[in-house]
PDB file of C-alpha atoms and ligand atoms in Angstrom:
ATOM      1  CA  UNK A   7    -123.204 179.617 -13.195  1.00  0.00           C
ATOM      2  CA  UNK A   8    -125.234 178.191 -16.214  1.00  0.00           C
ATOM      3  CA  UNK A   9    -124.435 175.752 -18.181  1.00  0.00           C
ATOM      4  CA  UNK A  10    -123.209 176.237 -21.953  1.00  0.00           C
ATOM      5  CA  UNK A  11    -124.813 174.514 -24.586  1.00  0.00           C
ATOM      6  CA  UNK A  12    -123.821 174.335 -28.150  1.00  0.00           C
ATOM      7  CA  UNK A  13    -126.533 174.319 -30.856  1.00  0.00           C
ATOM      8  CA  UNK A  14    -124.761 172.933 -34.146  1.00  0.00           C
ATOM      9  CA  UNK A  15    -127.018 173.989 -37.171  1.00  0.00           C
ATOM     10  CA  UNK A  16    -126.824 175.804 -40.255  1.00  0.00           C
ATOM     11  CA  UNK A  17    -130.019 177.093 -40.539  1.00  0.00           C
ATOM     12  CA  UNK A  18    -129.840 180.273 -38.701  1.00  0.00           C
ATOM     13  CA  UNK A  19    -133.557 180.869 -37.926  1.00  0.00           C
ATOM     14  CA  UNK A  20    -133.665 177.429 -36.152  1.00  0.00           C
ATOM     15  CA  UNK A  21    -130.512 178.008 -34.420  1.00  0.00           C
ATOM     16  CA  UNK A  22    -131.746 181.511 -33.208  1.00  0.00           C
ATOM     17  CA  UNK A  23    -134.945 180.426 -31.732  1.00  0.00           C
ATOM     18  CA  UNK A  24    -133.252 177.318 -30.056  1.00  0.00           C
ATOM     19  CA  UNK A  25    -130.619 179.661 -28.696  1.00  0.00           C
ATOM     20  CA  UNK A  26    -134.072 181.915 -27.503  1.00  0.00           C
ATOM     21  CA  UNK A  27    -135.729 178.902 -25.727  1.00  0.00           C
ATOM     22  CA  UNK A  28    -132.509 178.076 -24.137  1.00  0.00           C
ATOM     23  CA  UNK A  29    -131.283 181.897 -22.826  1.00  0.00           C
ATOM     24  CA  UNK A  30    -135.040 181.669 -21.249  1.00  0.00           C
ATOM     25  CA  UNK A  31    -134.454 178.517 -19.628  1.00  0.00           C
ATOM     26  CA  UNK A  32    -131.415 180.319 -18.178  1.00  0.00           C
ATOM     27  CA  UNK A  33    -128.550 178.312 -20.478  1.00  0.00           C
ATOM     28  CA  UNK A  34    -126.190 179.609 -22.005  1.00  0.00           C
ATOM     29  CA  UNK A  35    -126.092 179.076 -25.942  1.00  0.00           C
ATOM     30  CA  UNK A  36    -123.613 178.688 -28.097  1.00  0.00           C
ATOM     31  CA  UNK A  37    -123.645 178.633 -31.694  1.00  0.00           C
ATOM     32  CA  UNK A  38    -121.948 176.859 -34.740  1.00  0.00           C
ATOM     33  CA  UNK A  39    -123.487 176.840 -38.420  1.00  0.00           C
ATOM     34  CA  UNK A  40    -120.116 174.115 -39.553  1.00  0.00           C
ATOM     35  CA  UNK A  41    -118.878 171.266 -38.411  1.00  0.00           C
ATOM     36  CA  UNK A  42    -115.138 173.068 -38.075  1.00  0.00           C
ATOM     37  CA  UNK A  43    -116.892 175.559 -36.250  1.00  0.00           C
ATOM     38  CA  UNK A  44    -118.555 173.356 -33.474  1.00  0.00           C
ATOM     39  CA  UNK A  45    -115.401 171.076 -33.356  1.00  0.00           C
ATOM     40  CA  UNK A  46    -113.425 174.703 -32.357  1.00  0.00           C
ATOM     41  CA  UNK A  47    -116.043 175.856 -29.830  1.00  0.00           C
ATOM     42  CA  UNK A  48    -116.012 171.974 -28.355  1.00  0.00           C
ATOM     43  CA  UNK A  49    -112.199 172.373 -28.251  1.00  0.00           C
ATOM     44  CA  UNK A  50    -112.112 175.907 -26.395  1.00  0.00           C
ATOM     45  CA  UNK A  51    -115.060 175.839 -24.272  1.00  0.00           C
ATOM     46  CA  UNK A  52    -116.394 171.670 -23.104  1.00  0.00           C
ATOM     47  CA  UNK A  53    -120.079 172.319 -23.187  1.00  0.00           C
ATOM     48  CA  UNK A  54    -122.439 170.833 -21.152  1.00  0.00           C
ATOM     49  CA  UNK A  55    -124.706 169.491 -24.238  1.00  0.00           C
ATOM     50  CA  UNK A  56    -124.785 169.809 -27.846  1.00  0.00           C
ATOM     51  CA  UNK A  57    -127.677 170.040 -29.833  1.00  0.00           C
ATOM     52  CA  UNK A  58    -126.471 168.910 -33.210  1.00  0.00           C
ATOM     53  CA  UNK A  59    -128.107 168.712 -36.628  1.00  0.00           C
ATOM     54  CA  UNK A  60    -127.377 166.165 -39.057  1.00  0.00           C
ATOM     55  CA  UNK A  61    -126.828 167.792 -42.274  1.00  0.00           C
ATOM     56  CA  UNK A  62    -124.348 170.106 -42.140  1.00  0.00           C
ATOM     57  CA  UNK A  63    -122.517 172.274 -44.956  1.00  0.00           C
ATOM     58  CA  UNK A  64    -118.819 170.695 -44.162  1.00  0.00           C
ATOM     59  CA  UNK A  65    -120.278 167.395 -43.343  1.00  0.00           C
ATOM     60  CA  UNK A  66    -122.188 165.069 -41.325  1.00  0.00           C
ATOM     61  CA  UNK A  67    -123.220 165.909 -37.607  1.00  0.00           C
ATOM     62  CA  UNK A  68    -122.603 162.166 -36.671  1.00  0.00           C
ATOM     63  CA  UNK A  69    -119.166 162.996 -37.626  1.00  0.00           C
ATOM     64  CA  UNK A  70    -118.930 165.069 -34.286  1.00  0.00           C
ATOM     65  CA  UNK A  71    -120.840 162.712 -32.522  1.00  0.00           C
ATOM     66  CA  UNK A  72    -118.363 160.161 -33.291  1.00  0.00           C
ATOM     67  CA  UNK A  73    -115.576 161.719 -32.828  1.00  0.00           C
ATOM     68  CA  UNK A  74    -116.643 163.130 -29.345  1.00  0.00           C
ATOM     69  CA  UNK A  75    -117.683 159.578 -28.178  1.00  0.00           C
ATOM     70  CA  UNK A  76    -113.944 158.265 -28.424  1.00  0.00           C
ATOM     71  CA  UNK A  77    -112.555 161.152 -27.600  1.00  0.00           C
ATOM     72  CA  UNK A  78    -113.827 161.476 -24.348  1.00  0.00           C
ATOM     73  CA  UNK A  79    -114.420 158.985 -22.062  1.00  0.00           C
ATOM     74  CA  UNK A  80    -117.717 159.771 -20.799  1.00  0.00           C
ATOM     75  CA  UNK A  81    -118.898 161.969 -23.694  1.00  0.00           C
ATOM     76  CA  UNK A  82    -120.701 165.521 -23.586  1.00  0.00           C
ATOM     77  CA  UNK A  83    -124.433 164.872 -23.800  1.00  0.00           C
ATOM     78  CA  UNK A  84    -125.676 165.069 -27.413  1.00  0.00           C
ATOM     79  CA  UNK A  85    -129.376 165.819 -28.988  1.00  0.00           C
ATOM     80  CA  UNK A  86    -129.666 165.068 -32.700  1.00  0.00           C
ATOM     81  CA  UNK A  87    -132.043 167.282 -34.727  1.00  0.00           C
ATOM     82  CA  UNK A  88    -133.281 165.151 -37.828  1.00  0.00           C
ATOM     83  CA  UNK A  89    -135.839 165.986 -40.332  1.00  0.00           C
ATOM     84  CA  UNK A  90    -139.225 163.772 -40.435  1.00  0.00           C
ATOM     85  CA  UNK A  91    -139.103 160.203 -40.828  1.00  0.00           C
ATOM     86  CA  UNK A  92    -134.514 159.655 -40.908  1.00  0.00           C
ATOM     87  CA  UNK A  93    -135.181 156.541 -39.139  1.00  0.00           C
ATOM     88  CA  UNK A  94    -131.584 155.580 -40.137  1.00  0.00           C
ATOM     89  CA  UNK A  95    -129.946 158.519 -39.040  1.00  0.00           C
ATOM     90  CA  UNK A  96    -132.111 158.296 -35.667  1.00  0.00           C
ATOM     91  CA  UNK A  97    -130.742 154.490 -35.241  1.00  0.00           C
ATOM     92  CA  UNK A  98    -127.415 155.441 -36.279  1.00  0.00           C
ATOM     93  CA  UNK A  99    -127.060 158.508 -33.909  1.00  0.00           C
ATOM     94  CA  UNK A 100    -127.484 156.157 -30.284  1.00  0.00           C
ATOM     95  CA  UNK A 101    -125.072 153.798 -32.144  1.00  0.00           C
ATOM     96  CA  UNK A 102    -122.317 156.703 -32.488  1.00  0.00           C
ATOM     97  CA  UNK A 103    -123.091 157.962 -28.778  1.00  0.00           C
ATOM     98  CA  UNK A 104    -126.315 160.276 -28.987  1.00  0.00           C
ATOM     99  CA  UNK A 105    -128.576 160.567 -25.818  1.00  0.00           C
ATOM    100  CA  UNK A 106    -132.269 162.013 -27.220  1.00  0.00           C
ATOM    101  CA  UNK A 107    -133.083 163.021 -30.407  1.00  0.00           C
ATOM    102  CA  UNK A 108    -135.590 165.424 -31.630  1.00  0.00           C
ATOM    103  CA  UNK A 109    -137.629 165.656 -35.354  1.00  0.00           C
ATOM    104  CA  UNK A 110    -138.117 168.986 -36.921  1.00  0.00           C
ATOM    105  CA  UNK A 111    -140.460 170.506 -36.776  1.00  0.00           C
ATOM    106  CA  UNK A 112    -140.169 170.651 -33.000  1.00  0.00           C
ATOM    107  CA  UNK A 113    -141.660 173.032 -30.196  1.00  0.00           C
ATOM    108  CA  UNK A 114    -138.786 175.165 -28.378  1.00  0.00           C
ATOM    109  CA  UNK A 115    -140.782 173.710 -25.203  1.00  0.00           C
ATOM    110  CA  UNK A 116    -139.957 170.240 -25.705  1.00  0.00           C
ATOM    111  CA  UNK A 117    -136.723 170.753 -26.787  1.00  0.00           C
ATOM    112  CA  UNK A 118    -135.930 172.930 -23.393  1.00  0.00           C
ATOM    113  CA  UNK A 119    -137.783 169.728 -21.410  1.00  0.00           C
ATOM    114  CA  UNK A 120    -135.494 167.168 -22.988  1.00  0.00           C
ATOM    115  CA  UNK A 121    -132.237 169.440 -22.319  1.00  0.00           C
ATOM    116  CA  UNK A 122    -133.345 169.818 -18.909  1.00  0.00           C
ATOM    117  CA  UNK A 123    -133.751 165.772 -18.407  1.00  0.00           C
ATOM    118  CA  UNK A 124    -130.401 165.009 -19.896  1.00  0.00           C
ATOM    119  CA  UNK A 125    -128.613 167.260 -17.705  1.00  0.00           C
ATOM    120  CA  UNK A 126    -130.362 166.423 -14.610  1.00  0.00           C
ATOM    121  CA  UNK A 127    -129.664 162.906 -15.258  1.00  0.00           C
ATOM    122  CA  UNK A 128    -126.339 163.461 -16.285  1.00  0.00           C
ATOM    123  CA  UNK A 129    -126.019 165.239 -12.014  1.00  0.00           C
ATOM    124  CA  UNK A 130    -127.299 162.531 -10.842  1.00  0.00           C
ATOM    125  CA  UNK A 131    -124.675 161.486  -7.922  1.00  0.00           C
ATOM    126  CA  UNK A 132    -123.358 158.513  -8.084  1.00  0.00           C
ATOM    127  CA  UNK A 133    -123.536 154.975  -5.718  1.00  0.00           C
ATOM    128  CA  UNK A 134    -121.356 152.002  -4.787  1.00  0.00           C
ATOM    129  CA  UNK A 135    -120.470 149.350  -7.690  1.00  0.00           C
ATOM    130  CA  UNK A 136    -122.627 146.492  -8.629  1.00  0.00           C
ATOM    131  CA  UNK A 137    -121.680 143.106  -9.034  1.00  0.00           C
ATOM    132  CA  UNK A 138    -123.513 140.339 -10.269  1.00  0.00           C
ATOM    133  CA  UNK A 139    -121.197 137.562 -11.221  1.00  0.00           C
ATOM    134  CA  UNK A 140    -118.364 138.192 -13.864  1.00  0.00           C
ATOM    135  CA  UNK A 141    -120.617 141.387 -14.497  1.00  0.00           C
ATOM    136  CA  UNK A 142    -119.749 144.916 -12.814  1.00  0.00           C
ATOM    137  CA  UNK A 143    -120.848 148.463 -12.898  1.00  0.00           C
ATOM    138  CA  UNK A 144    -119.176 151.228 -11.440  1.00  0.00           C
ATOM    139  CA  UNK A 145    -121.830 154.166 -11.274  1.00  0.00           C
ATOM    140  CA  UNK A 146    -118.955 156.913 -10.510  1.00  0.00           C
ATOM    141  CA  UNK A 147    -117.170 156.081 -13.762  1.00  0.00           C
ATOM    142  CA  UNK A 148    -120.194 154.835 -16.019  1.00  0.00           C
ATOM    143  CA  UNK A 149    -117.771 152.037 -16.414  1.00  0.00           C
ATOM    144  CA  UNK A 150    -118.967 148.253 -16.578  1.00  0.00           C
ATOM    145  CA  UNK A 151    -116.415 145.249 -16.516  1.00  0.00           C
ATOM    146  CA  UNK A 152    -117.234 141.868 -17.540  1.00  0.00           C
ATOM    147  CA  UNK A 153    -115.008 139.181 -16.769  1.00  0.00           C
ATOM    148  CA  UNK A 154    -112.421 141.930 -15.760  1.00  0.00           C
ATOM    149  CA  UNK A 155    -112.717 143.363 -19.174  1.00  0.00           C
ATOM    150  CA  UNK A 156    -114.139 146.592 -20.177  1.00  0.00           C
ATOM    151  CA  UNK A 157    -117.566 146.798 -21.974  1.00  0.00           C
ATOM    152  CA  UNK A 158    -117.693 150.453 -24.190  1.00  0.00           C
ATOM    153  CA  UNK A 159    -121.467 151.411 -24.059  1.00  0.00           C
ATOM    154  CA  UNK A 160    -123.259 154.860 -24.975  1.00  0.00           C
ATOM    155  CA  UNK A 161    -124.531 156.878 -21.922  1.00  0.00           C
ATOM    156  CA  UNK A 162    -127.673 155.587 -22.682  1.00  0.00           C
ATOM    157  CA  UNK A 163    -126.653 152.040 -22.740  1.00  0.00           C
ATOM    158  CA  UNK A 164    -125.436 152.458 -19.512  1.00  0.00           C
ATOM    159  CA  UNK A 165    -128.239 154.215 -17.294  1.00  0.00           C
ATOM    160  CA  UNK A 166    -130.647 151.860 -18.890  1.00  0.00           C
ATOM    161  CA  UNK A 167    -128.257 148.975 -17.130  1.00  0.00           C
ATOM    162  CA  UNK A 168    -127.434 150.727 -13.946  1.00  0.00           C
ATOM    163  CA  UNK A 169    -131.722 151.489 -13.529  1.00  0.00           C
ATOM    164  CA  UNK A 170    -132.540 147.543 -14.599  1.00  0.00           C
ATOM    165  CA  UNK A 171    -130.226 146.984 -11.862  1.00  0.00           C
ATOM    166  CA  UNK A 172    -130.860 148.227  -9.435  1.00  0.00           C
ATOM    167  CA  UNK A 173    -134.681 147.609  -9.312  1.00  0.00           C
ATOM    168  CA  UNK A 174    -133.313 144.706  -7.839  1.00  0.00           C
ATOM    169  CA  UNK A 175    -135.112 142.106  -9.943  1.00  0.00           C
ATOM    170  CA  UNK A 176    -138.065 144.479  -9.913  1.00  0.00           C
ATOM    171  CA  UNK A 177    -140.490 144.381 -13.279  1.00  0.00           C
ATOM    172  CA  UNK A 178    -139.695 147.547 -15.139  1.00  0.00           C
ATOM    173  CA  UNK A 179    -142.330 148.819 -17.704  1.00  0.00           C
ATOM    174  CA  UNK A 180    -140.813 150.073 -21.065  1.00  0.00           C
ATOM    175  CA  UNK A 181    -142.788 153.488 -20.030  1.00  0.00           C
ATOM    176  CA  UNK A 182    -141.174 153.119 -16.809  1.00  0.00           C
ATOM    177  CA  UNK A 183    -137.812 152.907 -18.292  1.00  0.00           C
ATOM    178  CA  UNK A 184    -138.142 155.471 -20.599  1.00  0.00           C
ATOM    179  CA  UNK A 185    -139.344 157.717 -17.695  1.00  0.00           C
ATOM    180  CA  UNK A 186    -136.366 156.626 -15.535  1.00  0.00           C
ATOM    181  CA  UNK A 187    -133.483 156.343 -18.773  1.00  0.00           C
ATOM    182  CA  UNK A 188    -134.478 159.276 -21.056  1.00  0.00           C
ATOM    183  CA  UNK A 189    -136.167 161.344 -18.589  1.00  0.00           C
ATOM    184  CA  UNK A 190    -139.840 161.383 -19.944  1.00  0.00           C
ATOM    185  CA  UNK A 191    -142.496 159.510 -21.297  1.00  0.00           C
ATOM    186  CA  UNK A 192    -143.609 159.625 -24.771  1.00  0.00           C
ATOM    187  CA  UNK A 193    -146.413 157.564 -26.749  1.00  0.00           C
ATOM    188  CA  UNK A 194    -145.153 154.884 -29.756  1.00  0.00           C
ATOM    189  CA  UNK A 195    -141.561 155.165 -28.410  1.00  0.00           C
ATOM    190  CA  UNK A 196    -141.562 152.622 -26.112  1.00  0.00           C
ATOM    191  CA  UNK A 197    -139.343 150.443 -29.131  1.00  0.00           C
ATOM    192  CA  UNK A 198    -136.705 152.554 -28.546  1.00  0.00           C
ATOM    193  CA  UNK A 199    -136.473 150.847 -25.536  1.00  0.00           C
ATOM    194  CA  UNK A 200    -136.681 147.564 -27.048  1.00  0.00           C
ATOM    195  CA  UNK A 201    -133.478 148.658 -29.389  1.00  0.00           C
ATOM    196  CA  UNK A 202    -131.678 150.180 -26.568  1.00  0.00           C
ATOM    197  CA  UNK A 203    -131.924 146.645 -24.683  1.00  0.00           C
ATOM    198  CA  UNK A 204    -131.160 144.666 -28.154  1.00  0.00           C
ATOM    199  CA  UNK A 205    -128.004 146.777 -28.373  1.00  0.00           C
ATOM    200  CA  UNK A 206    -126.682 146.577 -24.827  1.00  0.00           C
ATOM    201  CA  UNK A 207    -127.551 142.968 -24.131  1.00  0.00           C
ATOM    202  CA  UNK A 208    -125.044 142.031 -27.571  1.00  0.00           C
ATOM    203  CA  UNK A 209    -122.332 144.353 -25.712  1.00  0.00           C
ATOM    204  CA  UNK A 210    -122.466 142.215 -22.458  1.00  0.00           C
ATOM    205  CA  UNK A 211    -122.243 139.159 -23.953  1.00  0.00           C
ATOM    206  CA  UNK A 212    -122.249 136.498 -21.439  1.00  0.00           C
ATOM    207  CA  UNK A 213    -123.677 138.790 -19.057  1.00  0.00           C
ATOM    208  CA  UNK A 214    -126.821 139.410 -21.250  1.00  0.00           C
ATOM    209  CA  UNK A 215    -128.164 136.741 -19.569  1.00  0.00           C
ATOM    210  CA  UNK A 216    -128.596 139.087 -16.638  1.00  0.00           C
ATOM    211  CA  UNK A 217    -131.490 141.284 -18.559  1.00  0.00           C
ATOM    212  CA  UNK A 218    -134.455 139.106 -18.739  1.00  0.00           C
ATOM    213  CA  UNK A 219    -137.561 140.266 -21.355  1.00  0.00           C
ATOM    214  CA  UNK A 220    -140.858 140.002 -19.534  1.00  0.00           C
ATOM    215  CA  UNK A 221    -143.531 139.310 -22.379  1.00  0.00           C
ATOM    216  CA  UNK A 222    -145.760 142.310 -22.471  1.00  0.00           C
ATOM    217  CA  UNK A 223    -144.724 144.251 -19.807  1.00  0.00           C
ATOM    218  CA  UNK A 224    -140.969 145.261 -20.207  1.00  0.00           C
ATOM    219  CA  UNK A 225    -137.467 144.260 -18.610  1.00  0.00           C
ATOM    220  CA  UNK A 226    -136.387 142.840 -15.560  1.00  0.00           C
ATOM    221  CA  UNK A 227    -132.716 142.338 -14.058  1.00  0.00           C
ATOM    222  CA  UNK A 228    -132.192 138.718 -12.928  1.00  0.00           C
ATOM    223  CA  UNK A 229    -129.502 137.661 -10.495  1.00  0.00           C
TER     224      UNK A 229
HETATM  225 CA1   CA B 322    -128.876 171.535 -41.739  1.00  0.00          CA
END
């Protein structure tokens, strides 16, 4: 059975060759050009990823990205399409629950690589729970607990803690991270990391403590 992915975009020539790359990848695309369109497919059909594009003609494709973060629990994967240079919209879309985003222009090939790595990682099966102190993670339920109390994080947010932690106090490169978190490596976006870490670290709270920056190299998990 393949896996159905919805490709949210208005510009028809973009969606059609993104639906191409995909149908050759052997997915199977789905397509909305409106916000009310996408939110009817999401409601019918639970895709396995969405590739969603920011400006929309009812409205703003973080809208969707919201709204499908508190929805459901663990989310359905999401790739934002942004124009050149939205740094805002790029910082704002992990904040509302995106996994990977990708700047137009892009190639179909990189596109179909980064779909690929989100769903893999999203398959990978899951082990036993960690705990470190007041700080747990349940793998099977992306859930973490501090102090017996729920922490919300983004997908992302949450591999990136689960990989820190179990390297087992191991030195992990930003490239390594990215590698292991987003599923490749990619030159001048090892900062994303760097956010990534800023972000969860202020969710944990006490437990940030736990995520230890080692100066020039990367991230280690201390316990
Ligand atoms: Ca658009």
């Amino acid at each position: 059975m393949s896996a159905q992915i919805l490709i949210v975009e208005d510009e028809e020539d973009i969606a059609r060759l993104i639906a191409r790359t995909l149908e050759k990848e052997s997915f199977e695309p789905l397509i909305a050009t409106s916000l009310s369109e996408a939110q009817k497919i999401i409601s019918q059909k639970l895709p396995a990823l969405i590739i969603l594009d920011l400006m929309l003609p009812d409205g703003d494709g973080l809208e969707l990205c919201k709204s499908l973060r508190f929805r459901e629990e663990k989310g359905i994967p999401v790739i934002i399409l942004t124009a050149k240079g939205e740094e805002v919209d790029r910082i704002l879309g992990f904040e509302m629950g995106a996994d990977d985003y990708i700047v137009k222009p892009f190639s179909p090939r990189e596109l179909a690589l980064r779909v690929k790595a989100i769903l893999r990682r999203s398959q990978t099966p899951p082990s036993s729970v960690l705990k470190f102190g007041e700080l747990e993670i349940f793998p099977e339920h992306m859930e973490v607990r501090v102090a017996g109390k729920p922490v919300k994080l983004t997908r992302t947010e949450f591999n990136l803690l689960l990989t820190l932690a179990q390297a087992q106090g191991k030195v992990l490169s930003r490239e390594t991270l990215l590698d292991k978190v987003w599923g490749y490596t990619f030159e001048g976006y090892a900062r994303t990391v760097d956010t990534h870490v800023r972000r969860l670290r202020k969710k944990l709270g006490s437990a940030a403590r736990y995520i230890e920056t080692v100066w020039g190299i990367g991230y280690r998990f201390r316990n």
